[in-house]
Amino acid sequence: MNYNASFDAFRLQDQQEDEVTHELIFQQQYIQQQQEELTQHILATEQQIQHQTLGMAAAVMHNNDQQITPPQPLVPLVATAVGHEELIQRQQQELTRQEESEETMYELDKQHEDQLPKQTLKQWIQRMKVLLSNQHTTYSYYEYIKIAALPIAQMLVEYIIDSEVDDIIPLEFMKIDHVLIVQEGGKSDFVWIQHEGSDSSSLDADNAVTGTVQSRLLAVGVILYELFSTEEEPQMEGLRTLLSRTSATSVMSSMNLNDDKPDPNEDNNRQSRPQKRSSQTPRDEVSTYITKLEEKGIPRSVCTVVKNLLDCSKGDYCGDDTYSSFVDLHQDLLLMINNPSIYLDDIQVSTSLPTLTICNDKVYGREEEVAQLTESYQEYIQEKTYKGVIISGGAGVGKSRLAMYTQKLTREANGHFCSAKFEQNEMNSKPLTTVGDVFNTLCEMYTKEATANELEMVGKELENRLGNQASLLAGVVPGLCKLLPTVEDGRGSPAESSGHCVNAEASMRYLFGELLKVMCSYSKRPISIFIDDLQFADTASLLLIGDLLFTAMSGASIFFVFCHRDDEESLSNTSFGIWLNSALSLFSMTSIQLGNMDAESVNTLVSETLHILPRITRSLSAVLHHKSRGNPLFVRQLLGSLYGQGYIYVDLTLSRWNWDMEKIEETPVSESVVALLIQEMKGLPSSLQLGLGVASCLGSSVQKELLDILSNDLAVDLMDILKEVSQKGFMDSIDDGTAFRFAHDKIQEAGMNMLFCLSGVCFCALPLTHSVFENCSLDTAYELESIEHRRESHMSYGLSLCSRALNACHGHDESSELFFTAITQINKGGPTTVRDPSQMSIMAGLNLKAGRLSSSLSGYTTAFMLFEHGISYLGNDKWTSNYDLSTELYDAVAEAACALNKRTALTTHVDELVAHAKTYDDCLHCKLYSLPLCCDRFLPSSILALSNLPVTVLSTTRFIDEGKSSSKCLAV
């Protein structure tokens, strides 16, 4: 039987036992009717008096031939007309009527209150006990506690807190006999303690002792024990003894405070009258009653609450967890009511011990920031215009987690949410892939919901706006083909479609802007775009994002969220620093800065993780906050590390999580979260260390395609290994289990440092006191020792991926993600890891091919780096042993440097090619690229100014040939 059925049975039994319920309801309705009639009668009387008074005043003024002056008050006119004494008499009569009316209303309210279906808590408990013992119901103690008892306890404590402001309840009345409950429809609506009337009036002022806070908490503990246990009167004598003992102490304390002079014979009298001691100490008595609660199947958290209240009987010998205020008690009861799965339910230890699960999705201690983000989003929804938010902070403070709250807001608004993340080394992917992934997701979302007619309309609009350059955009946004089926999806040669462009990079930004306009115009839903780790973005991507922001400001309805680190290393990036300063000023973006969590937020995280009330975990949280400085990532990893070391464990005796505070306080913790992660990874099986190391080489996320290839070469199943790694919390399973993503880039960094353990010399097994650590930090030592082995691993993985990529596509799809990932791994290995000199030219040729593909996709920054990597594989004798390949690489790198306005690099590479060229034609292109360097003095000042503009300002000049590419245009 479910909860509702149980309550239906209770209400049915209640109606059978109370035969006068219908009569009470009838009387209640009659009283309300009488009140309404009396109120109407009073109002009618007041109106009649006002009309009579105004009439008399008007008559007098008319007889005296006076004009009525509206602003004059009524009372002076009346006084003038009927005299001062008559006015006072009328006012007194009206005042008497009002007092009589109020008295009548009070009596009616009193009668109404007396007729309410109220009962004492004792009566209510007895009736619930009958229900619990009914063999025809399955109403368990757990259901009774969760649905019925806890709400009553919470309302009782709330009433006590409110009463302490003006009228403290005497300690004698804090018993179940004086606790009254108003219950309608089987639900408790109000709970209070009756301490007025005959019983209270018979007490002297000195005897009406309110007691200390400790004695009052103990009294509530006795009430709650009776409420939760439904024990009968004879079984409560022991608790009443505890309460009377504490009450007597409170009376003596009160008397001593009121007496000016202490009794000199008090000590002697006390010694001459020995008291009879109980056979049990307070600790034994409390334990006995708590055991009875546990035997009834009452949740351990409820037993803990009662125990911490009854422990008040121990006086100065009570434990740290003993309650000291009603506010703490009220908060604990609310937590158990509002979040029972965490604070009420017992952890299951019947079959096996549970593992510590740390919530990685919830934002802790960011209420103000969440409110600020929500406000910005609501403004976007209401105004249907552009809005942008930039979230900054250090590594691990929860920027991405806060930004992902936008996804929840977007879902509530029935909108589209797209996200992407820049990696620290963007060469792992095709140029502009990060931004392209956002639009690819957006195109797929729109295609799924749009009708055939809508798709046709969007296709025509895109065809008109993009023209014959659509295939260039499709090379980065494959999902565009679903909106434009006639457009080649990038599997051909994008360079062919962009060859006639004066500036392919500017054209790409223009195409993205037009696509954004069309999607915002035709989408019926709000659109939110989140881009993470913006500090890792390359210059071309920053230019593109700036152009998209200008497009949005010109009329597109879209909500942007960006995240970036604000540490010195990130802000020292010249391109990103300039872009950030311009974005905050030009695009009117809301800035949210995050710091570390405070101690209370850390306590909330720890409390929810351990399923223990915050009042109890506060001491543990204080230690963790001190060790981690409140960094959210550090706190989570520290909890996991302490659990792995056994310092946080499941206490089978208490059936809850517990901890060894002494060991935790003594445990040294590194100041670096990376070092902490490495220490934690050391405890993993070697297969999981291998999986983490391989995955960290491939980027922040890794697809099944890559894992399958490397699994064959390593003779292990990386998919299964990473599934187990994700269960440990280091990675997240995404895309229905076909891909894995690191939970944080610091975890990826730590995984990179685990690679050298695979070579057979496990450096991380050395103690922290080893001599290698004396003159450098732990992170630096790891970096120094592992760099050579990591290079070899990168080269090995790159060769495996490259071979598979080239064989699979047969030369027709080298622009795929797999090919670029392979080239990146090869270049991370570098020339020193190539054992066969004959393979050097092969590596150089692969970089030349990848660089040309990047150039065709407007990724000149990536192309420039790839061409330079290719040159590095050619030895000092490159002009004699690999003349043709050297000529092609130097010509290509000069073109890329020209497009990026890298004048120093352009001069260096042109001079090198001219010096070694065998024919004039071999160096003709380079000379054309370098022509503007010789004729800057002849260029118009406006073009020279454009060449030095900040990157964000350059995004406004997409419709003209920008200064950064003007040299190529002039050369042609």
CSV table of N, CA, C and O in Angstrom, one decimal, residues 80-167:
chain,number,residue,atom,x,y,z
A,80,THR,N,-19.1,72.3,15.1
A,80,THR,CA,-19.8,73.5,14.9
A,80,THR,C,-21.3,73.4,14.9
A,80,THR,O,-22.1,74.2,15.3
A,81,ALA,N,-21.8,72.2,14.3
A,81,ALA,CA,-23.2,72.1,14.0
A,81,ALA,C,-24.0,71.6,15.3
A,81,ALA,O,-25.0,72.1,15.6
A,82,VAL,N,-23.4,70.6,16.0
A,82,VAL,CA,-24.2,70.0,17.0
A,82,VAL,C,-23.6,70.3,18.4
A,82,VAL,O,-24.1,69.8,19.4
A,83,GLY,N,-22.5,70.9,18.4
A,83,GLY,CA,-21.9,71.3,19.7
A,83,GLY,C,-20.8,70.2,20.1
A,83,GLY,O,-20.8,69.1,19.7
A,84,HIS,N,-19.9,70.7,20.9
A,84,HIS,CA,-18.8,69.9,21.3
A,84,HIS,C,-19.2,68.7,22.2
A,84,HIS,O,-18.7,67.6,22.0
A,85,GLU,N,-20.1,68.9,23.1
A,85,GLU,CA,-20.4,67.9,24.0
A,85,GLU,C,-21.2,66.7,23.3
A,85,GLU,O,-21.0,65.6,23.5
A,86,GLU,N,-22.1,67.1,22.4
A,86,GLU,CA,-22.9,66.1,21.6
A,86,GLU,C,-21.9,65.3,20.8
A,86,GLU,O,-22.1,64.1,20.6
A,87,LEU,N,-20.9,65.9,20.2
A,87,LEU,CA,-19.9,65.2,19.3
A,87,LEU,C,-19.2,64.1,20.2
A,87,LEU,O,-19.0,63.0,19.8
A,88,ILE,N,-18.7,64.6,21.3
A,88,ILE,CA,-18.0,63.6,22.2
A,88,ILE,C,-18.9,62.5,22.6
A,88,ILE,O,-18.4,61.3,22.6
A,89,GLN,N,-20.1,62.7,22.9
A,89,GLN,CA,-21.1,61.7,23.3
A,89,GLN,C,-21.2,60.7,22.1
A,89,GLN,O,-21.2,59.4,22.4
A,90,ARG,N,-21.4,61.2,20.9
A,90,ARG,CA,-21.6,60.3,19.8
A,90,ARG,C,-20.3,59.4,19.5
A,90,ARG,O,-20.4,58.3,19.2
A,91,GLN,N,-19.1,60.1,19.7
A,91,GLN,CA,-17.9,59.3,19.5
A,91,GLN,C,-17.7,58.2,20.6
A,91,GLN,O,-17.3,57.1,20.2
A,92,GLN,N,-18.1,58.5,21.8
A,92,GLN,CA,-18.0,57.5,22.8
A,92,GLN,C,-18.9,56.4,22.6
A,92,GLN,O,-18.6,55.2,22.8
A,93,GLN,N,-20.2,56.7,22.1
A,93,GLN,CA,-21.1,55.6,21.8
A,93,GLN,C,-20.6,54.7,20.6
A,93,GLN,O,-20.7,53.5,20.7
A,94,GLU,N,-20.0,55.4,19.6
A,94,GLU,CA,-19.4,54.6,18.5
A,94,GLU,C,-18.3,53.7,19.0
A,94,GLU,O,-18.1,52.6,18.6
A,95,LEU,N,-17.5,54.3,19.9
A,95,LEU,CA,-16.3,53.5,20.4
A,95,LEU,C,-16.8,52.4,21.2
A,95,LEU,O,-16.2,51.3,21.2
A,96,THR,N,-17.9,52.5,22.0
A,96,THR,CA,-18.5,51.4,22.8
A,96,THR,C,-19.0,50.3,21.8
A,96,THR,O,-18.8,49.1,22.1
A,97,ARG,N,-19.6,50.8,20.7
A,97,ARG,CA,-20.1,49.8,19.8
A,97,ARG,C,-19.0,48.9,19.2
A,97,ARG,O,-19.1,47.7,19.0
A,98,GLN,N,-17.9,49.6,18.9
A,98,GLN,CA,-16.7,48.9,18.3
A,98,GLN,C,-16.1,48.0,19.3
A,98,GLN,O,-15.8,46.8,18.9
A,99,GLU,N,-16.0,48.4,20.5
A,99,GLU,CA,-15.5,47.5,21.5
A,99,GLU,C,-16.3,46.3,21.7
A,99,GLU,O,-15.9,45.1,21.9
A,100,GLU,N,-17.7,46.5,21.8
A,100,GLU,CA,-18.6,45.4,21.9
A,100,GLU,C,-18.5,44.4,20.7
A,100,GLU,O,-18.5,43.2,20.8
A,101,SER,N,-18.3,45.1,19.5
A,101,SER,CA,-18.2,44.2,18.3
A,101,SER,C,-16.9,43.4,18.3
A,101,SER,O,-16.9,42.2,18.0
A,102,GLU,N,-15.8,44.0,18.8
A,102,GLU,CA,-14.5,43.3,18.9
A,102,GLU,C,-14.6,42.2,19.9
A,102,GLU,O,-14.1,41.1,19.7
A,103,GLU,N,-15.3,42.4,21.0
A,103,GLU,CA,-15.5,41.4,22.0
A,103,GLU,C,-16.3,40.2,21.5
A,103,GLU,O,-16.0,39.0,21.7
A,104,THR,N,-17.3,40.6,20.7
A,104,THR,CA,-18.2,39.6,20.1
A,104,THR,C,-17.4,38.7,19.1
A,104,THR,O,-17.5,37.5,19.1
A,105,MET,N,-16.6,39.4,18.3
A,105,MET,CA,-15.7,38.7,17.3
A,105,MET,C,-14.7,37.8,18.0
A,105,MET,O,-14.5,36.7,17.6
A,106,TYR,N,-14.1,38.3,19.1
A,106,TYR,CA,-13.2,37.5,19.9
A,106,TYR,C,-13.9,36.2,20.4
A,106,TYR,O,-13.3,35.1,20.4
A,107,GLU,N,-15.1,36.4,21.0
A,107,GLU,CA,-15.8,35.3,21.5
A,107,GLU,C,-16.1,34.3,20.4
A,107,GLU,O,-16.0,33.0,20.6
A,108,LEU,N,-16.5,34.8,19.2
A,108,LEU,CA,-16.8,33.9,18.1
A,108,LEU,C,-15.5,33.1,17.7
A,108,LEU,O,-15.6,31.9,17.4
A,109,ASP,N,-14.4,33.9,17.6
A,109,ASP,CA,-13.2,33.2,17.3
A,109,ASP,C,-12.8,32.2,18.3
A,109,ASP,O,-12.3,31.1,17.9
A,110,LYS,N,-13.0,32.5,19.6
A,110,LYS,CA,-12.7,31.5,20.6
A,110,LYS,C,-13.6,30.3,20.5
A,110,LYS,O,-13.1,29.2,20.6
A,111,GLN,N,-14.9,30.5,20.2
A,111,GLN,CA,-15.7,29.4,20.0
A,111,GLN,C,-15.3,28.6,18.8
A,111,GLN,O,-15.3,27.3,18.8
A,112,HIS,N,-14.9,29.3,17.7
A,112,HIS,CA,-14.5,28.6,16.5
A,112,HIS,C,-13.2,27.8,16.8
A,112,HIS,O,-13.1,26.7,16.3
A,113,GLU,N,-12.3,28.4,17.5
A,113,GLU,CA,-11.1,27.7,17.9
A,113,GLU,C,-11.4,26.4,18.7
A,113,GLU,O,-10.7,25.4,18.6
A,114,ASP,N,-12.3,26.6,19.7
A,114,ASP,CA,-12.7,25.4,20.5
A,114,ASP,C,-13.3,24.3,19.7
A,114,ASP,O,-13.2,23.1,20.1
A,115,GLN,N,-14.0,24.7,18.6
A,115,GLN,CA,-14.7,23.7,17.8
A,115,GLN,C,-13.8,23.0,16.8
A,115,GLN,O,-14.2,22.1,16.1
A,116,LEU,N,-12.5,23.5,16.6
A,116,LEU,CA,-11.6,22.9,15.6
A,116,LEU,C,-11.3,21.5,16.0
A,116,LEU,O,-11.2,21.1,17.2
A,117,PRO,N,-11.1,20.6,15.0
A,117,PRO,CA,-10.7,19.2,15.3
A,117,PRO,C,-9.3,19.1,15.8
A,117,PRO,O,-8.4,18.5,15.2
A,118,LYS,N,-9.1,19.5,17.1
A,118,LYS,CA,-7.7,19.5,17.6
A,118,LYS,C,-7.7,18.3,18.6
A,118,LYS,O,-8.7,17.8,19.1
A,119,GLN,N,-6.4,17.9,18.9
A,119,GLN,CA,-6.2,16.8,19.8
A,119,GLN,C,-4.8,17.0,20.4
A,119,GLN,O,-4.0,17.7,19.8
A,120,THR,N,-4.6,16.4,21.5
A,120,THR,CA,-3.2,16.4,22.1
A,120,THR,C,-2.3,15.5,21.3
A,120,THR,O,-2.8,14.5,20.6
A,121,LEU,N,-1.0,15.7,21.4
A,121,LEU,CA,-0.1,14.9,20.7
A,121,LEU,C,-0.1,13.4,21.3
A,121,LEU,O,0.0,12.5,20.5
A,122,LYS,N,-0.4,13.3,22.5
A,122,LYS,CA,-0.6,12.0,23.1
A,122,LYS,C,-1.7,11.2,22.5
A,122,LYS,O,-1.6,10.0,22.1
A,123,GLN,N,-2.8,11.9,22.3
A,123,GLN,CA,-4.0,11.2,21.6
A,123,GLN,C,-3.6,10.9,20.2
A,123,GLN,O,-3.9,9.8,19.7
A,124,TRP,N,-2.9,11.8,19.5
A,124,TRP,CA,-2.6,11.5,18.1
A,124,TRP,C,-1.6,10.3,18.0
A,124,TRP,O,-1.8,9.5,17.1
A,125,ILE,N,-0.7,10.2,18.9
A,125,ILE,CA,0.3,9.1,18.9
A,125,ILE,C,-0.4,7.8,19.1
A,125,ILE,O,-0.2,6.8,18.4
A,126,GLN,N,-1.4,7.8,20.0
A,126,GLN,CA,-2.1,6.5,20.3
A,126,GLN,C,-2.9,6.1,19.1
A,126,GLN,O,-3.0,4.9,18.7
A,127,ARG,N,-3.5,7.0,18.4
A,127,ARG,CA,-4.3,6.7,17.2
A,127,ARG,C,-3.3,6.2,16.1
A,127,ARG,O,-3.7,5.3,15.3
A,128,MET,N,-2.2,6.8,15.9
A,128,MET,CA,-1.2,6.4,14.9
A,128,MET,C,-0.7,5.0,15.3
A,128,MET,O,-0.4,4.2,14.4
A,129,LYS,N,-0.5,4.7,16.5
A,129,LYS,CA,0.0,3.4,17.0
A,129,LYS,C,-1.0,2.3,16.6
A,129,LYS,O,-0.6,1.2,16.2
A,130,VAL,N,-2.3,2.6,16.7
A,130,VAL,CA,-3.3,1.6,16.2
A,130,VAL,C,-3.2,1.4,14.7
A,130,VAL,O,-3.3,0.2,14.3
A,131,LEU,N,-2.9,2.4,14.0
A,131,LEU,CA,-2.8,2.3,12.5
A,131,LEU,C,-1.5,1.4,12.2
A,131,LEU,O,-1.6,0.6,11.3
A,132,LEU,N,-0.4,1.7,12.9
A,132,LEU,CA,0.8,0.9,12.7
A,132,LEU,C,0.6,-0.5,13.0
A,132,LEU,O,1.3,-1.4,12.4
A,133,SER,N,-0.2,-0.9,14.0
A,133,SER,CA,-0.4,-2.3,14.4
A,133,SER,C,-1.5,-3.0,13.6
A,133,SER,O,-1.7,-4.2,13.8
A,134,ASN,N,-2.1,-2.3,12.7
A,134,ASN,CA,-3.2,-2.9,11.9
A,134,ASN,C,-2.6,-3.9,10.9
A,134,ASN,O,-1.7,-3.5,10.1
A,135,GLN,N,-3.0,-5.1,11.0
A,135,GLN,CA,-2.4,-6.1,10.1
A,135,GLN,C,-2.9,-6.0,8.6
A,135,GLN,O,-2.3,-6.6,7.8
A,136,HIS,N,-3.9,-5.2,8.4
A,136,HIS,CA,-4.4,-5.0,7.0
A,136,HIS,C,-3.7,-3.9,6.3
A,136,HIS,O,-4.1,-3.6,5.1
A,137,THR,N,-2.8,-3.3,6.9
A,137,THR,CA,-2.0,-2.2,6.2
A,137,THR,C,-0.5,-2.5,6.2
A,137,THR,O,-0.1,-3.3,7.1
A,138,THR,N,0.2,-1.9,5.3
A,138,THR,CA,1.6,-2.1,5.2
A,138,THR,C,2.3,-0.8,5.6
A,138,THR,O,3.4,-0.5,5.1
A,139,TYR,N,1.7,-0.1,6.5
A,139,TYR,CA,2.2,1.3,6.8
A,139,TYR,C,3.4,1.1,7.8
A,139,TYR,O,3.2,0.7,8.9
A,140,SER,N,4.6,1.3,7.3
A,140,SER,CA,5.8,1.0,8.1
A,140,SER,C,6.2,2.2,8.9
A,140,SER,O,5.7,3.3,8.8
A,141,TYR,N,7.1,1.9,9.9
A,141,TYR,CA,7.6,3.0,10.7
A,141,TYR,C,8.3,4.1,9.9
A,141,TYR,O,8.3,5.3,10.2
A,142,TYR,N,9.0,3.6,8.8
A,142,TYR,CA,9.7,4.6,7.9
A,142,TYR,C,8.7,5.6,7.3
A,142,TYR,O,8.9,6.8,7.3
A,143,GLU,N,7.6,5.0,6.8
A,143,GLU,CA,6.6,5.9,6.2
A,143,GLU,C,5.9,6.8,7.3
A,143,GLU,O,5.6,8.0,7.0
A,144,TYR,N,5.7,6.2,8.4
A,144,TYR,CA,5.2,7.0,9.5
A,144,TYR,C,6.1,8.2,9.9
A,144,TYR,O,5.7,9.3,10.1
A,145,ILE,N,7.4,7.9,10.0
A,145,ILE,CA,8.4,9.0,10.3
A,145,ILE,C,8.4,10.0,9.2
A,145,ILE,O,8.4,11.2,9.5
A,146,LYS,N,8.5,9.6,8.0
A,146,LYS,CA,8.7,10.5,6.8
A,146,LYS,C,7.5,11.4,6.6
A,146,LYS,O,7.7,12.6,6.3
A,147,ILE,N,6.3,10.8,6.6
A,147,ILE,CA,5.1,11.5,6.2
A,147,ILE,C,4.4,12.2,7.3
A,147,ILE,O,3.9,13.3,7.2
A,148,ALA,N,4.4,11.6,8.5
A,148,ALA,CA,3.6,12.1,9.6
A,148,ALA,C,4.4,12.7,10.7
A,148,ALA,O,4.1,13.9,11.1
A,149,ALA,N,5.3,12.0,11.2
A,149,ALA,CA,6.0,12.4,12.5
A,149,ALA,C,6.9,13.6,12.3
A,149,ALA,O,6.9,14.5,13.1
A,150,LEU,N,7.8,13.5,11.2
A,150,LEU,CA,8.7,14.6,11.0
A,150,LEU,C,8.1,16.0,10.8
A,150,LEU,O,8.5,17.0,11.4
A,151,PRO,N,7.0,16.1,10.0
A,151,PRO,CA,6.4,17.4,9.9
A,151,PRO,C,5.8,17.9,11.2
A,151,PRO,O,5.9,19.1,11.4
A,152,ILE,N,5.3,17.1,12.0
A,152,ILE,CA,4.8,17.5,13.3
A,152,ILE,C,6.0,18.0,14.2
A,152,ILE,O,5.9,19.0,14.9
A,153,ALA,N,7.1,17.3,14.2
A,153,ALA,CA,8.3,17.7,15.0
A,153,ALA,C,8.8,19.0,14.5
A,153,ALA,O,9.2,19.9,15.3
A,154,GLN,N,8.8,19.2,13.2
A,154,GLN,CA,9.3,20.5,12.6
A,154,GLN,C,8.4,21.6,13.0
A,154,GLN,O,8.9,22.7,13.4
A,155,MET,N,7.1,21.5,13.0
A,155,MET,CA,6.2,22.5,13.4
A,155,MET,C,6.2,22.8,14.9
A,155,MET,O,6.1,24.0,15.3
A,156,LEU,N,6.4,21.8,15.7
A,156,LEU,CA,6.6,22.0,17.1
A,156,LEU,C,7.8,22.8,17.4
A,156,LEU,O,7.7,23.8,18.2
A,157,VAL,N,8.9,22.5,16.8
A,157,VAL,CA,10.2,23.2,17.1
A,157,VAL,C,10.1,24.7,16.6
A,157,VAL,O,10.5,25.6,17.2
A,158,GLU,N,9.4,24.8,15.4
A,158,GLU,CA,9.2,26.2,14.9
A,158,GLU,C,8.4,27.0,15.8
A,158,GLU,O,8.6,28.2,16.0
A,159,TYR,N,7.3,26.4,16.4
A,159,TYR,CA,6.5,27.1,17.4
A,159,TYR,C,7.3,27.5,18.6
A,159,TYR,O,7.2,28.7,19.1
A,160,ILE,N,8.2,26.7,19.1
A,160,ILE,CA,9.0,27.0,20.2
A,160,ILE,C,10.0,28.1,19.9
A,160,ILE,O,10.2,29.0,20.8
A,161,ILE,N,10.5,28.1,18.8
A,161,ILE,CA,11.5,29.2,18.4
A,161,ILE,C,10.7,30.5,18.3
A,161,ILE,O,11.2,31.6,18.8
A,162,ASP,N,9.5,30.5,17.7
A,162,ASP,CA,8.7,31.8,17.7
A,162,ASP,C,8.3,32.3,19.0
A,162,ASP,O,8.3,33.5,19.3
A,163,SER,N,8.0,31.3,19.9
A,163,SER,CA,7.5,31.7,21.2
A,163,SER,C,8.6,32.3,22.1
A,163,SER,O,8.3,33.0,23.0
A,164,GLU,N,9.8,31.9,21.8
A,164,GLU,CA,10.9,32.4,22.7
A,164,GLU,C,11.2,33.9,22.5
A,164,GLU,O,11.9,34.5,23.2
A,165,VAL,N,10.6,34.5,21.4
A,165,VAL,CA,10.8,35.9,21.2
A,165,VAL,C,10.1,36.8,22.3
A,165,VAL,O,10.7,37.7,22.8
A,166,ASP,N,8.9,36.4,22.6
A,166,ASP,CA,8.1,37.2,23.5
A,166,ASP,C,7.7,36.4,24.8
A,166,ASP,O,7.7,37.0,25.9
A,167,ASP,N,7.2,35.2,24.6
A,167,ASP,CA,6.6,34.5,25.7
A,167,ASP,C,7.2,33.1,25.7
A,167,ASP,O,6.8,32.2,25.0
